[in-house]
Short mmCIF file of C-alpha atoms in Angstrom, two decimals:
data_model
loop_
_atom_site.label_atom_id
_atom_site.label_comp_id
_atom_site.label_asym_id
_atom_site.label_seq_id
_atom_site.Cartn_x
_atom_site.Cartn_y
_atom_site.Cartn_z
CA MET A 1 132.50 101.75 104.87
CA SER A 2 134.07 103.75 101.97
CA SER A 3 131.42 105.82 99.58
CA LYS A 4 132.45 102.41 96.52
CA ASP A 5 131.23 99.65 99.39
CA GLY A 6 128.14 102.02 100.05
CA GLY A 7 126.70 101.92 96.69
CA GLY A 8 128.37 104.83 94.84
CA ASP A 9 130.00 102.67 92.51
CA SER A 10 126.87 101.19 90.03
CA SER A 11 129.73 100.39 87.19
CA HIS A 12 129.30 96.70 87.29
CA VAL A 13 125.35 97.06 87.46
CA SER A 14 125.23 100.05 85.33
CA HIS A 15 124.08 98.07 82.33
CA GLN A 16 120.91 96.79 84.19
CA LEU A 17 119.82 100.33 85.06
CA VAL A 18 117.79 101.27 82.29
CA LYS A 19 114.18 102.57 82.73
CA VAL A 20 114.08 102.98 86.06
CA GLN A 21 111.96 104.27 87.36
CA HIS A 22 112.21 104.34 91.67
CA ILE A 23 115.10 104.07 93.36
CA TRP A 24 115.85 103.19 97.42
CA GLY A 25 118.47 103.50 100.03
CA SER A 26 119.40 102.24 102.65
CA LEU A 27 122.87 102.96 105.41
CA GLY A 28 124.44 101.42 102.60
CA ALA A 29 123.72 99.92 99.44
CA PHE A 30 121.33 100.44 96.91
CA ALA A 31 118.00 99.05 95.07
CA ALA A 32 116.94 100.20 91.63
CA LEU A 33 113.32 99.48 90.27
CA ARG A 34 113.05 98.99 86.29
CA SER A 35 109.71 99.76 84.64
CA ASP A 36 109.61 95.47 83.33
CA GLY A 37 109.91 95.07 87.43
CA GLN A 38 112.75 93.95 88.25
CA LEU A 39 114.99 95.49 90.67
CA VAL A 40 118.66 96.04 90.22
CA THR A 41 120.85 96.18 93.68
CA TRP A 42 124.59 97.70 94.69
CA GLY A 43 126.62 98.87 97.18
CA ASP A 44 127.64 97.19 100.55
CA GLN A 45 126.82 93.29 101.25
CA GLN A 46 125.57 93.75 104.75
CA HIS A 47 123.42 96.92 104.03
CA GLY A 48 121.06 95.01 101.48
CA GLY A 49 123.85 95.97 98.52
CA ASP A 50 123.81 92.44 97.10
CA SER A 51 120.66 89.79 96.24
CA SER A 52 121.87 87.24 93.76
CA HIS A 53 120.05 84.98 96.52
CA VAL A 54 116.83 86.49 95.88
CA GLN A 55 117.04 87.59 92.50
CA GLU A 56 114.70 84.52 91.10
CA ALA A 57 112.23 85.20 94.03
CA LEU A 58 112.23 89.19 93.04
CA ARG A 59 110.01 88.74 89.90
CA ASP A 60 106.37 92.02 89.75
CA VAL A 61 108.56 94.33 92.37
CA MET A 62 105.58 96.56 93.08
CA HIS A 63 107.15 98.79 95.70
CA VAL A 64 109.90 98.52 98.30
CA ALA A 65 110.92 99.54 102.17
CA THR A 66 114.19 99.77 103.64
CA THR A 67 115.70 99.99 107.44
CA ASP A 68 119.31 100.91 107.96
CA SER A 69 121.17 97.43 106.35
CA ALA A 70 117.70 95.81 104.48
CA PHE A 71 115.55 95.45 102.02
CA ALA A 72 111.48 93.61 101.75
CA ALA A 73 110.24 94.16 98.23
CA LEU A 74 106.72 94.13 98.02
CA CYS A 75 106.36 91.64 94.95
CA ARG A 76 102.63 91.32 93.31
CA GLU A 77 101.22 87.80 94.02
CA GLY A 78 97.35 87.76 92.14
CA ASP A 79 95.27 90.28 93.58
CA ALA A 80 97.55 91.10 96.66
CA ALA A 81 101.07 90.65 97.13
CA ARG A 82 103.82 88.93 98.74
CA VAL A 83 107.25 90.21 100.34
CA VAL A 84 110.86 89.55 99.74
CA ALA A 85 113.36 90.72 101.97
CA TRP A 86 117.42 90.71 101.82
CA GLY A 87 120.27 92.20 103.97
CA HIS A 88 121.51 91.92 106.77
CA ALA A 89 119.38 89.00 109.41
CA GLU A 90 119.20 91.02 112.77
CA TYR A 91 117.99 94.74 111.28
CA GLY A 92 115.42 93.07 108.79
CA GLY A 93 116.63 90.62 105.95
CA ASP A 94 115.76 87.81 107.33
CA THR A 95 112.10 86.34 106.91
CA SER A 96 113.21 82.59 107.96
CA THR A 97 110.45 83.16 111.12
CA VAL A 98 107.48 84.88 109.47
CA GLU A 99 108.05 82.78 105.92
CA ARG A 100 104.72 81.62 105.69
CA ARG A 101 102.55 84.57 106.06
CA LEU A 102 104.39 86.97 103.79
CA SER A 103 104.28 84.98 101.42
CA SER A 104 100.72 86.24 99.38
CA GLY A 105 97.91 88.24 101.24
CA VAL A 106 99.90 90.97 102.03
CA ARG A 107 99.42 94.94 101.35
CA GLN A 108 101.83 97.51 102.52
CA ILE A 109 105.62 96.96 104.03
CA THR A 110 106.78 100.48 106.15
CA GLY A 111 110.34 100.14 107.89
CA SER A 112 111.80 101.25 111.54
CA LEU A 113 115.58 101.64 111.05
CA GLY A 114 115.75 98.00 112.34
CA ALA A 115 112.35 96.33 111.72
CA PHE A 116 109.80 95.26 108.77
CA ALA A 117 105.77 96.01 109.24
CA ALA A 118 103.60 94.30 106.78
CA VAL A 119 100.33 94.91 107.26
CA LEU A 120 98.17 91.80 105.41
CA VAL A 121 95.08 91.86 103.01
CA ASP A 122 93.01 91.06 106.06
CA GLY A 123 94.10 93.26 108.69
CA GLY A 124 96.97 91.50 110.48
CA VAL A 125 101.09 92.65 111.01
CA VAL A 126 103.06 90.58 110.36
CA CYS A 127 106.62 92.03 112.21
CA TRP A 128 109.96 91.25 111.66
CA GLY A 129 113.78 92.14 112.24
CA HIS A 130 115.19 93.97 115.45
CA SER A 131 113.19 93.48 118.89
CA MET A 132 114.47 96.45 119.95
CA MET A 133 113.32 98.13 117.09
CA GLY A 134 109.46 97.55 116.32
CA GLY A 135 110.30 93.83 114.82
CA ASP A 136 109.11 92.29 117.89
CA SER A 137 105.01 93.30 118.35
CA SER A 138 103.65 90.36 120.03
CA SER A 139 102.62 92.78 122.94
CA VAL A 140 100.35 93.98 121.01
CA GLN A 141 99.38 91.23 118.92
CA GLU A 142 96.24 91.06 119.77
CA GLN A 143 94.90 94.57 119.23
CA LEU A 144 96.78 94.51 115.83
CA ARG A 145 93.82 93.78 113.68
CA ASP A 146 90.83 95.41 111.43
CA VAL A 147 94.32 97.43 110.78
CA VAL A 148 94.71 100.31 107.99
CA SER A 149 98.19 101.65 107.56
CA VAL A 150 100.98 101.73 109.58
CA THR A 151 104.33 104.20 109.95
CA ALA A 152 107.58 103.77 111.64
CA SER A 153 109.84 105.97 113.69
CA GLY A 154 113.42 105.41 113.73
CA ARG A 155 113.02 102.51 116.23
CA SER A 156 109.39 101.80 116.89
CA PHE A 157 105.83 101.29 114.30
CA ALA A 158 101.97 102.72 114.49
CA ALA A 159 99.56 101.47 113.64
CA LEU A 160 95.75 103.07 112.59
CA ARG A 161 92.95 100.63 112.70
CA SER A 162 90.13 100.69 110.26
CA ASP A 163 87.98 102.02 114.32
CA GLN A 164 90.73 105.74 113.55
CA THR A 165 92.39 104.26 116.43
CA VAL A 166 95.43 103.56 117.03
CA VAL A 167 97.89 100.85 118.00
CA THR A 168 102.03 101.11 119.51
CA TRP A 169 104.77 99.56 120.06
CA GLY A 170 108.88 99.29 119.34
CA ALA A 171 110.67 101.52 121.77
CA GLY A 172 109.55 103.54 124.24
CA ASP A 173 111.15 106.54 124.05
CA ALA A 174 110.42 106.39 119.80
CA GLY A 175 107.22 106.87 120.63
CA GLY A 176 106.64 102.85 121.08
CA VAL A 177 104.68 103.82 124.38
CA CYS A 178 102.43 106.06 123.47
CA PRO A 179 100.72 107.86 127.12
CA ARG A 180 98.13 107.90 128.64
CA ARG A 181 97.70 111.76 128.44
CA ALA A 182 97.96 111.12 124.16
CA ARG A 183 96.64 107.50 123.81
CA GLU A 184 92.48 109.40 125.35
CA LYS A 185 92.92 111.17 122.59
CA LEU A 186 94.21 109.11 119.81
CA GLN A 187 90.15 108.54 118.70
CA GLN A 188 89.01 109.35 114.94
CA VAL A 189 92.45 109.48 114.16
CA VAL A 190 92.59 109.75 110.02
CA ALA A 191 96.68 110.02 109.00
CA LEU A 192 99.45 109.76 110.73
CA GLN A 193 103.62 110.43 110.45
CA GLY A 194 106.38 109.73 112.17
CA THR A 195 110.17 111.11 112.46
CA GLU A 196 113.53 109.13 113.95
CA GLN A 197 111.54 109.14 117.84
CA ALA A 198 108.08 110.40 118.02
CA PHE A 199 105.06 110.20 116.03
CA VAL A 200 101.94 112.90 114.93
CA ALA A 201 98.36 111.69 114.65
CA LEU A 202 95.85 114.49 112.62
CA ARG A 203 92.02 113.63 114.00
CA SER A 204 89.25 114.48 111.86
CA ASP A 205 88.27 117.96 113.95
CA GLY A 206 91.85 119.04 113.31
CA GLN A 207 93.64 118.34 116.31
CA LEU A 208 96.84 116.94 116.70
CA VAL A 209 98.15 114.61 118.68
CA THR A 210 102.15 113.55 119.08
CA TRP A 211 103.92 111.53 121.92
CA GLY A 212 107.62 110.41 121.34
CA ASN A 213 110.69 112.44 122.17
CA PRO A 214 109.72 115.93 122.35
CA LEU A 215 112.69 116.47 120.94
CA HIS A 216 111.69 115.27 117.48
CA GLY A 217 108.07 116.45 117.60
CA GLY A 218 106.54 114.76 120.38
CA ASP A 219 105.80 117.54 122.90
CA CYS A 220 103.35 119.49 119.88
CA THR A 221 101.98 121.88 123.23
CA GLY A 222 102.67 124.74 122.01
CA LEU A 223 101.89 124.98 118.62
CA GLN A 224 98.36 123.88 120.28
CA GLU A 225 98.40 126.61 121.86
CA LEU A 226 99.25 128.96 119.32
CA MET A 227 96.42 127.73 117.28
CA SER A 228 94.30 128.40 120.28
CA LEU A 229 94.48 132.20 119.49
CA LEU A 230 93.96 131.92 115.96
#
């Protein structure tokens, strides 16, 4: 893929790139949000550079989430929002299997490298995209209720619920499976953050809980020992 195909040439849409407020990028394309709520895309089509087939639906855009090869826009719909996606179908560009649930009542969207997760106003979660990167949450669907927010690693997701507990799914070696030693500590969680292959949770008492690949931040044992000496 040349730099031109990967978003390095915006000449064909330069006249549309006015009053731009935000820009998001996939692996090979860009999406720019203008102050009037319109979205302009360019770059490799397989990475979401062509949104022409959903352009009519891309109105009142508030936020955009990305995977490596797709985009998902959160568009204002009354008091909540709906989702419009495009790009590589396998990596989240196709919402046909969950389209009805994404047509209204969506509060938040976030993306891993190959899947999206949307938090609904009723506290439920809808996932789509690559099943090995968090696109399949069926194993924990019954637990995905009263969700406040969802955070992504490269190939998995972690949901923070209103009772301050955490639910995870996706690739086990990227934080999608939380071992018992960490799971037992995931209480009173107030914030979550993900790296490419791990997660960290901040508890209300200031303690950190980590899981996932140790080389990507999944083990903070040394840090905890150091903090205990302070």
